[in-house]
mmCIF file of C-alpha atoms in Angstrom:
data_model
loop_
_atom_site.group_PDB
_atom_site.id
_atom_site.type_symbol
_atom_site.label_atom_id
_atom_site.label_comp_id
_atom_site.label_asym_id
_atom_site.label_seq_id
_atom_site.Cartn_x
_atom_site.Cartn_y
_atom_site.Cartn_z
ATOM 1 C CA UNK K 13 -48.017 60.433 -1.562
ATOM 2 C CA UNK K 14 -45.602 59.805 -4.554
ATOM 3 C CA UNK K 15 -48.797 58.118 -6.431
ATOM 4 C CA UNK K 16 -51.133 60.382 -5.677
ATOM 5 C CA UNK K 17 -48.883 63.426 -6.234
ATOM 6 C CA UNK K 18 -48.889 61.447 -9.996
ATOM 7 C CA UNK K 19 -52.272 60.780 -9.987
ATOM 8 C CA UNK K 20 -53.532 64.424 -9.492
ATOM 9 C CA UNK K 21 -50.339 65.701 -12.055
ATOM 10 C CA UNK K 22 -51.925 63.317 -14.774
ATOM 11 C CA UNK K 23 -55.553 64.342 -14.175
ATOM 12 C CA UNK K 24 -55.205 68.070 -14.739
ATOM 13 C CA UNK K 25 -52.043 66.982 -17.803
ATOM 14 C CA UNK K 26 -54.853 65.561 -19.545
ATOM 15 C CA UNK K 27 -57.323 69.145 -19.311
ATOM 16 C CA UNK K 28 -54.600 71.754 -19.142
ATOM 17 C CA UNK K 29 -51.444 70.392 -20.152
ATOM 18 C CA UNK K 30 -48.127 68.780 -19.151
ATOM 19 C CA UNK K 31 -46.844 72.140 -18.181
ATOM 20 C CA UNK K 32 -49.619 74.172 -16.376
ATOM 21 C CA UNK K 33 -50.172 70.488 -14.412
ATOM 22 C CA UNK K 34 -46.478 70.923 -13.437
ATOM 23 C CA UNK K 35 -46.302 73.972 -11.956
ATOM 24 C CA UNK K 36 -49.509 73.989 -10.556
ATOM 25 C CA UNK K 37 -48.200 70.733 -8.598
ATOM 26 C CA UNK K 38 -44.621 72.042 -7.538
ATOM 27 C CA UNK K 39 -44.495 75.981 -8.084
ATOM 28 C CA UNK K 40 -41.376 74.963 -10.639
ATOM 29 C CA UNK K 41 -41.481 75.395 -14.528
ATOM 30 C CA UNK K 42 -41.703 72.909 -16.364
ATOM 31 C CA UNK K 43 -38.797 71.160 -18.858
ATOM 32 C CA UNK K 44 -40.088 69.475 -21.863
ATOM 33 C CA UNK K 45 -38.170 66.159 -22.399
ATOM 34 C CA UNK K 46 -35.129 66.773 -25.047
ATOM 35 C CA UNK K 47 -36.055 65.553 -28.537
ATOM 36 C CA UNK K 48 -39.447 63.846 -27.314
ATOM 37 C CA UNK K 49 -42.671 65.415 -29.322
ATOM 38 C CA UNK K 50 -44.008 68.440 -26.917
ATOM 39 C CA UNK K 51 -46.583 68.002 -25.236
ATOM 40 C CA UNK K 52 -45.430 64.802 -23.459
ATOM 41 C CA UNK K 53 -45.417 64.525 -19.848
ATOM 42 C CA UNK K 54 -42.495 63.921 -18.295
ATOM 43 C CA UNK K 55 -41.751 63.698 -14.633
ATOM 44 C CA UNK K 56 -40.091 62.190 -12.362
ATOM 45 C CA UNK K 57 -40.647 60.558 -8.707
ATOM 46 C CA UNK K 58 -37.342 60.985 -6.517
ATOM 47 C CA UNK K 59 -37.669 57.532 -4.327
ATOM 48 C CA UNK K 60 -34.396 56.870 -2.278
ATOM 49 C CA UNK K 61 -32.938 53.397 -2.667
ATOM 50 C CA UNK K 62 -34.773 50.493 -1.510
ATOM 51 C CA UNK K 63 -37.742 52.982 -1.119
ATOM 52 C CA UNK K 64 -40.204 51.043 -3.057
ATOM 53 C CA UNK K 65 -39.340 52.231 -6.705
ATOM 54 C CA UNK K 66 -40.907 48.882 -9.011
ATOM 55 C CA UNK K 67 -43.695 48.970 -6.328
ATOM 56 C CA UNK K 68 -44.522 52.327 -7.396
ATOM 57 C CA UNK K 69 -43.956 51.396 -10.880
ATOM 58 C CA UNK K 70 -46.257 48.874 -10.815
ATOM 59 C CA UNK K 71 -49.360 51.170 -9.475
ATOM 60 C CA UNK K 72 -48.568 54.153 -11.707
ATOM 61 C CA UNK K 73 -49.981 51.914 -14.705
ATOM 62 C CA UNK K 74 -53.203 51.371 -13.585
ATOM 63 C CA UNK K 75 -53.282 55.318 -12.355
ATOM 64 C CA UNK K 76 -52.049 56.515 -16.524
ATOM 65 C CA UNK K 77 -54.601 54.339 -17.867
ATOM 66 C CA UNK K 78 -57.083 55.827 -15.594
ATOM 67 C CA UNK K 79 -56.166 59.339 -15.921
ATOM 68 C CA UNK K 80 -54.280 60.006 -18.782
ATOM 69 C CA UNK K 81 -54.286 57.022 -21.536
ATOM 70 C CA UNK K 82 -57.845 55.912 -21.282
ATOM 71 C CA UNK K 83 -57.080 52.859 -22.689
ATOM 72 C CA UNK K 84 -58.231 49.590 -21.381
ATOM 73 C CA UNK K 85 -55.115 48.279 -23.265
ATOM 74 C CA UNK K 86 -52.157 49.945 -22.625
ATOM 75 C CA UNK K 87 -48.554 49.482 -24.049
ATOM 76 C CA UNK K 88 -45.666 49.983 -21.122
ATOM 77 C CA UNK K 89 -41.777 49.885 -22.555
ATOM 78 C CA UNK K 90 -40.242 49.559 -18.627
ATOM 79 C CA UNK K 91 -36.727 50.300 -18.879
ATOM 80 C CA UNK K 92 -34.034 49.274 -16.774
ATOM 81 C CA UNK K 93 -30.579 50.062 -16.121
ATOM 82 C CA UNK K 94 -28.916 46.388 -16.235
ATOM 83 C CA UNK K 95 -29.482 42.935 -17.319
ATOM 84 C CA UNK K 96 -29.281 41.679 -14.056
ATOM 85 C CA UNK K 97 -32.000 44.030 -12.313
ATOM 86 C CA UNK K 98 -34.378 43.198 -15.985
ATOM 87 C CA UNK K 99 -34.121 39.638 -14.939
ATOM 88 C CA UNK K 100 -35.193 40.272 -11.334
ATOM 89 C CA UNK K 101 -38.313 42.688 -12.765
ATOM 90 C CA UNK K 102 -39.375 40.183 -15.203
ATOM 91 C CA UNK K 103 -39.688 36.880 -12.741
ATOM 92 C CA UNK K 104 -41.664 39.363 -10.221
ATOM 93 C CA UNK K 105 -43.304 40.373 -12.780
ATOM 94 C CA UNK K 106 -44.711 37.132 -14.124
ATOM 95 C CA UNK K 107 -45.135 35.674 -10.474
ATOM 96 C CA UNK K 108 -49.320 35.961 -9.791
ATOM 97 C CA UNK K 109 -48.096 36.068 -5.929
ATOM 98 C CA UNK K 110 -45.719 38.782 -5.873
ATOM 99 C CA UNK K 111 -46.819 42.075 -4.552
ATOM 100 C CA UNK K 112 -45.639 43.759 -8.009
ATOM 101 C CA UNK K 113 -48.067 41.599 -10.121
ATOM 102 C CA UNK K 114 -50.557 42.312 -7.803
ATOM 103 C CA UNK K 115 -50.797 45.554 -8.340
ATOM 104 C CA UNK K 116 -51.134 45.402 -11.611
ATOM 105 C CA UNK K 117 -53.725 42.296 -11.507
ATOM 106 C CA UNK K 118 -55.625 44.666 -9.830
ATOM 107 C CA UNK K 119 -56.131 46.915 -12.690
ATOM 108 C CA UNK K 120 -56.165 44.771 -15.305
ATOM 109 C CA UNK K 121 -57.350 41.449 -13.864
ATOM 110 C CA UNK K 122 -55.734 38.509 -15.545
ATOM 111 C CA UNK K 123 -55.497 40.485 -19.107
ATOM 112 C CA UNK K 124 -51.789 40.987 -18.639
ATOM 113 C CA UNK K 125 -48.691 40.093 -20.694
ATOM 114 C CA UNK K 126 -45.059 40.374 -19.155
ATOM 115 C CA UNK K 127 -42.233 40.273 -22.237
ATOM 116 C CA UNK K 128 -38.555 41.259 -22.285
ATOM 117 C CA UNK K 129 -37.692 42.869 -25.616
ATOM 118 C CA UNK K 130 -36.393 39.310 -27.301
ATOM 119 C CA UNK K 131 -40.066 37.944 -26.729
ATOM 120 C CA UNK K 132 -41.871 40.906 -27.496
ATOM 121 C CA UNK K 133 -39.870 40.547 -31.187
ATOM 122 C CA UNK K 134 -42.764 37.946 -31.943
ATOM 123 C CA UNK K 135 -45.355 39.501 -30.266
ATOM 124 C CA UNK K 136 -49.007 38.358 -31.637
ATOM 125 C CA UNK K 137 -51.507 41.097 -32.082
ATOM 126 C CA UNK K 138 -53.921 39.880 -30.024
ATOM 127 C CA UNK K 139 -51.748 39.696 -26.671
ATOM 128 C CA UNK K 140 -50.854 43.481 -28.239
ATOM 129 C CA UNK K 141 -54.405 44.425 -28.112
ATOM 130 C CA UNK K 142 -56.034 42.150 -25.618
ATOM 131 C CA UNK K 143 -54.681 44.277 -22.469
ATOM 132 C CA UNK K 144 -51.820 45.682 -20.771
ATOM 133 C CA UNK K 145 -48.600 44.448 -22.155
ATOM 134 C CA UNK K 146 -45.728 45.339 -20.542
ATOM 135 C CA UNK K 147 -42.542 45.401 -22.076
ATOM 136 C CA UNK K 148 -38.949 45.045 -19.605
ATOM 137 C CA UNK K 149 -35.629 45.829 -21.383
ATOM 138 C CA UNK K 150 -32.690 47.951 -20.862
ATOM 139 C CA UNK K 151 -32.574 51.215 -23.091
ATOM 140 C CA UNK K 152 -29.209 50.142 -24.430
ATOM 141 C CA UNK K 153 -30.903 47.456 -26.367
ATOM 142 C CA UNK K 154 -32.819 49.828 -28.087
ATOM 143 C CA UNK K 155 -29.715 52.038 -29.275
ATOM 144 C CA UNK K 156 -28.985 52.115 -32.814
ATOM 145 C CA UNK K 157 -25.944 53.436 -31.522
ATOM 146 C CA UNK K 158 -23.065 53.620 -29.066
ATOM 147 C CA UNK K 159 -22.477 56.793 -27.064
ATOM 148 C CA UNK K 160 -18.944 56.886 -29.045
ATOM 149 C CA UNK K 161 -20.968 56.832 -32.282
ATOM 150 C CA UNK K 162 -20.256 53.349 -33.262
ATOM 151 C CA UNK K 163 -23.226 51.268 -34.472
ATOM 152 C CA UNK K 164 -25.035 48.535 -31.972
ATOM 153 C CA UNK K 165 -26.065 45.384 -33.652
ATOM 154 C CA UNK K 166 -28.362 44.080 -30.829
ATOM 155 C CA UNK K 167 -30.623 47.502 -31.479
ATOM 156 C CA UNK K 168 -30.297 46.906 -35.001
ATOM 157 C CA UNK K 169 -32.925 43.969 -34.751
ATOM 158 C CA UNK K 170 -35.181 46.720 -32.922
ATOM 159 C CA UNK K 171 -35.972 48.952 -36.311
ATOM 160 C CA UNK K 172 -35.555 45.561 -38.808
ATOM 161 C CA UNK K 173 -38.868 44.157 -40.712
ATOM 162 C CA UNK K 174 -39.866 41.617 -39.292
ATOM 163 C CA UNK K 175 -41.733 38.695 -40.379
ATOM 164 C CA UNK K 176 -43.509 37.294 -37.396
ATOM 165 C CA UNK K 177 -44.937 41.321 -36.605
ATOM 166 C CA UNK K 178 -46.579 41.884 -40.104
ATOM 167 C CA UNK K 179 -50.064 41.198 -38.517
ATOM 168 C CA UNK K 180 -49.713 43.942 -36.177
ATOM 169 C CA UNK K 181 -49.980 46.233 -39.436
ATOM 170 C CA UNK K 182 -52.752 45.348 -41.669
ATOM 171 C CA UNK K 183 -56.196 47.113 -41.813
ATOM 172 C CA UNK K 184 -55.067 50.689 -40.034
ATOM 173 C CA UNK K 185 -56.307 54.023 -40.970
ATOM 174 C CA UNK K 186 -54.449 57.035 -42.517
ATOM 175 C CA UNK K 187 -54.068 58.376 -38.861
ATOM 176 C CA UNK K 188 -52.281 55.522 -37.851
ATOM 177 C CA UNK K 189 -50.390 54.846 -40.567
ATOM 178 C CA UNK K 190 -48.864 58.949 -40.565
ATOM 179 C CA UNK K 191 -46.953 58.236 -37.195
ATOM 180 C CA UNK K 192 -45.000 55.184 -38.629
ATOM 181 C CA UNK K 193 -41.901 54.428 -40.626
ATOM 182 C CA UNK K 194 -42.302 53.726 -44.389
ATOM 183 C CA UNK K 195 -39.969 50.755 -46.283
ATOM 184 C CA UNK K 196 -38.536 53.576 -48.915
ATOM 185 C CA UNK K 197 -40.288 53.583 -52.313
ATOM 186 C CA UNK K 198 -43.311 52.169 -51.199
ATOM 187 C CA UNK K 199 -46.287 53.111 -48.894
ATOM 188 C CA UNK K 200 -45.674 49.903 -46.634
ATOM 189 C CA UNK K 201 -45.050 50.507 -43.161
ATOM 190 C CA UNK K 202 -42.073 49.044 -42.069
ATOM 191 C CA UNK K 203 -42.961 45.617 -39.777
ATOM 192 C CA UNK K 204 -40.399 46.259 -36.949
ATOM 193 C CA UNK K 205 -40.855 46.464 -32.981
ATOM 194 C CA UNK K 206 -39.866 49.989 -32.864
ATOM 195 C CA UNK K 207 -42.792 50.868 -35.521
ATOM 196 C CA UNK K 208 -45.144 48.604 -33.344
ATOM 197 C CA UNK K 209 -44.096 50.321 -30.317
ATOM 198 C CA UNK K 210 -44.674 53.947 -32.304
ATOM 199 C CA UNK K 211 -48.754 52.705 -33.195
ATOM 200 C CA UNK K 212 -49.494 52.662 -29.502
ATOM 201 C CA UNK K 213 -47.605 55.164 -28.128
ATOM 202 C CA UNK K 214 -46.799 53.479 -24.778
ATOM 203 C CA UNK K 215 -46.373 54.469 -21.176
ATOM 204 C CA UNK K 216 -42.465 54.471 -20.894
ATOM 205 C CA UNK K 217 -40.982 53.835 -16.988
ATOM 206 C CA UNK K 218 -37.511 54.659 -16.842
ATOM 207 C CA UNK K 219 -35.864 52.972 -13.841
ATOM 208 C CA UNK K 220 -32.654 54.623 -12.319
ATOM 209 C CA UNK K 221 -33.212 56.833 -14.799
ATOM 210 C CA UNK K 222 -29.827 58.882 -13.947
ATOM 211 C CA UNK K 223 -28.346 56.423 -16.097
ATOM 212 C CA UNK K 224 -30.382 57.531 -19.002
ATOM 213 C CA UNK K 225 -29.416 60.833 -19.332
ATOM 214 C CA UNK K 226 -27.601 61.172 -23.148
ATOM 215 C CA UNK K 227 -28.697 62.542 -26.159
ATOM 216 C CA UNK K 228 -28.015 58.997 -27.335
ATOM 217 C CA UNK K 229 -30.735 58.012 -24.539
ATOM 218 C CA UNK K 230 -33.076 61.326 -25.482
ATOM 219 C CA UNK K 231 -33.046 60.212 -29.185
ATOM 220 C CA UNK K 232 -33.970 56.328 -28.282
ATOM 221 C CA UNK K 233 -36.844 57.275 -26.824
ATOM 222 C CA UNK K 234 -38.465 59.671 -29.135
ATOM 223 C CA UNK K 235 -38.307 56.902 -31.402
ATOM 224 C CA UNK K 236 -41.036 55.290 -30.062
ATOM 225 C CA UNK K 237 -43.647 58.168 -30.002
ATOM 226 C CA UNK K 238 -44.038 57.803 -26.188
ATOM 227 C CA UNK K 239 -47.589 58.934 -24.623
ATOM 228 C CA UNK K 240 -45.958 59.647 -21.166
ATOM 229 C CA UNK K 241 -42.586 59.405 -19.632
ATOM 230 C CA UNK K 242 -42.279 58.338 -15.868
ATOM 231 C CA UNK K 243 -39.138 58.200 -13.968
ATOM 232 C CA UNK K 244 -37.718 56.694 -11.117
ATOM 233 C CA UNK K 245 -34.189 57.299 -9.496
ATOM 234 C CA UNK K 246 -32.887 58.232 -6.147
ATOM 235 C CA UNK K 247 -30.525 60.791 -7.967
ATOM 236 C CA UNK K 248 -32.492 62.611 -10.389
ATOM 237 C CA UNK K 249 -30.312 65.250 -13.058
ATOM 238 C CA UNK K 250 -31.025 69.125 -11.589
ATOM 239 C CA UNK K 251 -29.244 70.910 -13.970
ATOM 240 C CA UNK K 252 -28.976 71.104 -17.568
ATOM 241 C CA UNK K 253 -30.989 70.465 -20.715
ATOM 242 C CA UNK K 254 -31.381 66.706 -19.694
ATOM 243 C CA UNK K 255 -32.828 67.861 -15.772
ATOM 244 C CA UNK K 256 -35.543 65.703 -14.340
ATOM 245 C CA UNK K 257 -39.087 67.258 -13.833
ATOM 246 C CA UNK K 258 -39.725 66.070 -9.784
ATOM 247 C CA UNK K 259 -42.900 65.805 -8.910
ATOM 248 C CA UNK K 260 -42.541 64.342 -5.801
ATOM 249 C CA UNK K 261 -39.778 63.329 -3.255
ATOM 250 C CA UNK K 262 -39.714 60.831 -0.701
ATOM 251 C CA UNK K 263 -38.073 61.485 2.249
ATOM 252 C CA UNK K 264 -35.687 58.540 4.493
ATOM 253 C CA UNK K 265 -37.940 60.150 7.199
ATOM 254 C CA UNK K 266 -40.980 58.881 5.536
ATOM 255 C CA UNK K 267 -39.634 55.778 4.878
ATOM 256 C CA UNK K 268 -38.597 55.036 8.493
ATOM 257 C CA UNK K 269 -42.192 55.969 9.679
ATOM 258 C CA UNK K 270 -43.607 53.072 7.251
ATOM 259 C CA UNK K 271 -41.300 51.088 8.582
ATOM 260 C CA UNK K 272 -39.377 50.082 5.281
ATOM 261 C CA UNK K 273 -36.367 50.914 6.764
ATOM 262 C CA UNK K 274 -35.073 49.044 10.087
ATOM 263 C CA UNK K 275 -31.464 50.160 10.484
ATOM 264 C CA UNK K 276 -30.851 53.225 12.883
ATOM 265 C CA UNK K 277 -30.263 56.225 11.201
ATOM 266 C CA UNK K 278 -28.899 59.235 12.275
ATOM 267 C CA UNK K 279 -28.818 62.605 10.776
ATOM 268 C CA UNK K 280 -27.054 65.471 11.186
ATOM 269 C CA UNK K 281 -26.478 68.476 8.456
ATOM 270 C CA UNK K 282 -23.923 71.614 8.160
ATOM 271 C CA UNK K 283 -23.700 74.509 5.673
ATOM 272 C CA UNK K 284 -19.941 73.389 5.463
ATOM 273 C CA UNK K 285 -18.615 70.906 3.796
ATOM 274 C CA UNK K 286 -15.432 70.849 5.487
ATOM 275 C CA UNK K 287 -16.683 70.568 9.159
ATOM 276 C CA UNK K 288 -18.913 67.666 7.835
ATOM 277 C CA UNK K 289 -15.769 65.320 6.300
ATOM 278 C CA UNK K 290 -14.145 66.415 9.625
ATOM 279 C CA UNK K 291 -17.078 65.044 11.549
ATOM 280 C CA UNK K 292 -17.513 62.026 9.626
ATOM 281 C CA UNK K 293 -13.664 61.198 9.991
ATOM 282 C CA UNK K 294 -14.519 61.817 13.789
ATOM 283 C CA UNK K 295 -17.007 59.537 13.947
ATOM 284 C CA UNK K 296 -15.352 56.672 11.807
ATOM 285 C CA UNK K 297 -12.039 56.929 14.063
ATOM 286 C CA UNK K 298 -14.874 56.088 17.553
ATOM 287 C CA UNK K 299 -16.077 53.495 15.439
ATOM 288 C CA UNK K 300 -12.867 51.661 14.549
ATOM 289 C CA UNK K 301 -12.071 51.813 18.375
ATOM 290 C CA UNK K 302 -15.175 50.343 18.899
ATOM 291 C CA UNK K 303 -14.623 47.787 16.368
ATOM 292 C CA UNK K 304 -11.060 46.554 17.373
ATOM 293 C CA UNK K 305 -12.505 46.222 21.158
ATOM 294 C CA UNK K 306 -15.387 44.138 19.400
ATOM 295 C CA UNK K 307 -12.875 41.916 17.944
ATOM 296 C CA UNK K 308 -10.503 41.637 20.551
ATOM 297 C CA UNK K 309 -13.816 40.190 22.487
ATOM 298 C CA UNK K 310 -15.067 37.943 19.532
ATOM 299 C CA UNK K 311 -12.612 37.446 16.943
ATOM 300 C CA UNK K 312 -14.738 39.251 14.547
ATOM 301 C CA UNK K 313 -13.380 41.666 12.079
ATOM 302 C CA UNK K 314 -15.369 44.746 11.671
ATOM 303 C CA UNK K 315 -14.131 47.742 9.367
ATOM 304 C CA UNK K 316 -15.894 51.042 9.565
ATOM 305 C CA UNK K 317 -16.258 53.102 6.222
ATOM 306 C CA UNK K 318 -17.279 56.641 5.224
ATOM 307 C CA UNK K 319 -19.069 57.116 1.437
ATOM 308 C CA UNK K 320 -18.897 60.392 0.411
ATOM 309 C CA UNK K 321 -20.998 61.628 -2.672
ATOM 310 C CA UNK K 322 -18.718 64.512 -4.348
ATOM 311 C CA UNK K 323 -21.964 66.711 -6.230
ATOM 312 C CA UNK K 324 -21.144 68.963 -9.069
ATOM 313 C CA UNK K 325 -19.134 71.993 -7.878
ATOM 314 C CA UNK K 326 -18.029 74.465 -10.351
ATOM 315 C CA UNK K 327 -17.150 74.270 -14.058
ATOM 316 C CA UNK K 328 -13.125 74.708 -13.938
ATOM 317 C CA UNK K 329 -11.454 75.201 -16.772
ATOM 318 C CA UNK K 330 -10.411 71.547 -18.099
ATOM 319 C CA UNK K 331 -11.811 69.825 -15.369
ATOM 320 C CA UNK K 332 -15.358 69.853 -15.431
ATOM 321 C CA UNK K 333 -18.131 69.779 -12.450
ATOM 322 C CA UNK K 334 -17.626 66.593 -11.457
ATOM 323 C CA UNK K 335 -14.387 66.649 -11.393
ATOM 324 C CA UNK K 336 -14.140 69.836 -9.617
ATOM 325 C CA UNK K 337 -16.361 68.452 -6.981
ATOM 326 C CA UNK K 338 -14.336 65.472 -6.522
ATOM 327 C CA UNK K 339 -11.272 67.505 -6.149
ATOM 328 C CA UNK K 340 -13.055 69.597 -3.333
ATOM 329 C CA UNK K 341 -13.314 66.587 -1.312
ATOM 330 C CA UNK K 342 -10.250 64.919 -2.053
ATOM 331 C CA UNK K 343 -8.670 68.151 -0.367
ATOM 332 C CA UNK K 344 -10.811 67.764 2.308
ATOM 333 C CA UNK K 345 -9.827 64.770 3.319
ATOM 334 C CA UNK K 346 -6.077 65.535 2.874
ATOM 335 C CA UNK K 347 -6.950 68.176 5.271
ATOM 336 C CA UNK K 348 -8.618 66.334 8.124
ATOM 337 C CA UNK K 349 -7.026 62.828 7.262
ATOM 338 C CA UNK K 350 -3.499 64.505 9.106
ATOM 339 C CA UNK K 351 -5.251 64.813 12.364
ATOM 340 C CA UNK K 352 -7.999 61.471 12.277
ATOM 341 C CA UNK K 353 -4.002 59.883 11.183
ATOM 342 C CA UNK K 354 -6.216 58.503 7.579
ATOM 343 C CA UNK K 355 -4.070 56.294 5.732
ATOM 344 C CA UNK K 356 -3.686 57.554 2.408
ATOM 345 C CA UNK K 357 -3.773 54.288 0.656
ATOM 346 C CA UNK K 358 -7.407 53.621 2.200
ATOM 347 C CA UNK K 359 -9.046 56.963 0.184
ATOM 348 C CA UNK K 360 -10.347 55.468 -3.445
ATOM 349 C CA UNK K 361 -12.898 57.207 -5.975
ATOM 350 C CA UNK K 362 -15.480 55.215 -7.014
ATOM 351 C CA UNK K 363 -13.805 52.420 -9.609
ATOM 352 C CA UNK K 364 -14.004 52.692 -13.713
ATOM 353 C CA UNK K 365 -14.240 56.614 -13.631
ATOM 354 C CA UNK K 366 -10.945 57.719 -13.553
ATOM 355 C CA UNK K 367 -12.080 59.769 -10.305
ATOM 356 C CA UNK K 368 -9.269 58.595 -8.487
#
């Protein structure tokens, strides 16, 4: 549903605009990306963890090429949040069996090129041109700059002339040459990955992409002239400037009936916040009965947790909304910890954040 939600938002982006395609797909207005040339589309696909995200990924090139790009050739930056996950993306990526390759082999046949950033700094203009190249990095290795303002030499290699890229730059026309970055004085273009990446304009998939949500991040990425912007994340931005555009959610539900998820779940919701860390403390204290009885029997230690997600509350004065939400909770289970006899030492915010 998520792809052909995308596919359909794509098809009528191309005839009637990013933003008429939008709402005429949700019923919601439509938020042009911050700093990103208008006109861009920009959405996102809500997919809860372990829900399939690089799957999806994966298909949605094929689908832009198709629908949008029209390009038997396409560029795609893929951005991740870590080194770790970039390593995993890359070695499915480049292996012919894995369902992830697949899906794009079925596209583009065997006309495909899989580079992480470092690679891609001596990238021949022939694998540039000769079909899909896909490009995996993390969006901090693009910055120029530190959130704090402080400059970031790996990015610095990013907008550099560079030698081995010089190729990628002879023989264009005036129209191509307008959208790149000059060497100053002169009317060379400057031979650097970012000013490749600006002469095709590519695809850009932003993976958890409710770690990329800075101006910092905004500014990266208009950089690069992008042709389309696709996101992925489980927790998409709803409010301010830097909100996600969701085209489509996927439900646990959904996932359970395709069978992608195997563990039991059970759901239950209240308009109160309150009665639900009550219930959840309730539930926890059966469960640590039934663990120590479990161990008593086979020696096995089991310990029962609750994870609670404190959401933006309220703006206080010198706190902040996530802070406030935090807070919220944190009182909660003050409140209720008395009675379900919660020791206090066992409560902890969520490490490195000072939410503690």
């Amino acid at each position: 549903a998520s792809l052909d939600r995308f596919r359909d938002f794509l098809r009528d982006a191309n005839g009637d605009g990013a933003d008429v395609a939008f709402y005429r797909a949700t019923s919601y207005p439509y938020r042009a990306a911050p700093i990103i040339v208008d006109g861009t589309p920009y959405v996102c696909l809500r997919i809860p963890t372990g829900g399939g995200k690089t799957l999806i990924a994966s298909h949605s090139v094929g689908i832009a090429v198709r629908e949008f790009l029209q390009a038997p050739n396409p560029m795609v930056l893929w951005l991740v949040p870590s080194a770790p996950i970039l390593e995993q993306t890359v070695m499915a990526l480049k292996n012919l069996d894995h369902p992830y390759r697949a899906a794009l082999t079925k596209d583009f046949g065997r006309n495909i090129s899989i580079l992480t950033k470092d690679e891609a700094l001596s990238l021949s203009r022939a694998d540039a041109e000769g079909g899909a190249c896909i490009i995996v990095a993390t969006i901090q290795s693009f910055r120029r700059e530190q959130d704090n303002g402080k400059e970031y030499p790996e990015g610095r290699k990013v907008y550099e002339d560079n030698g081995a890229l010089m190729d990628h730059f002879g023989g264009l026309s005036n129209e191509q040459m307008s959208g790149l970055f000059m060497v100053e004085g002169t009317g060379r273009p400057v031979a650097s990955f970012a000013n490749l990446l600006r002469l095709h304009r590519p695809m850009v998939i932003v993976d958890e992409a409710h770690n990329a949500r800075t101006d910092v991040s905004f500014d990266t990425l208009a950089r690069f002239r992008p042709s389309l912007i696709l996101e992925l994340t489980a927790t998409p931005k709803l409010e301010g400037f830097e909100a996600s555009n969701i085209l489509h959610s996927v439900s646990a539900a959904e996932l359970k009936a395709e069978e992608m998820i195997k563990m039991p779940i059970r759901l239950t919701t209240d308009g109160d916040w309150r009665k639900t860390i009550g219930a959840a403390l309730d539930c926890r204290a059966k469960l640590e009965e039934a663990a120590k009885a479990e161990e008593a029997e086979t020696g096995e230690h089991i310990r029962p947790i609750i994870l609670f997600q404190a959401q933006a509350a309220s703006n206080l004065p010198g706190i902040g909304r996530e802070r406030a939400g935090l807070m919220q909770a944190a009182q909660g289970l003050i409140i209720h910890g008395d009675s379900a006899r919660l020791q206090p030492q066992l409560v902890q915010g969520r490490p490195g954040t000072g939410n503690d």
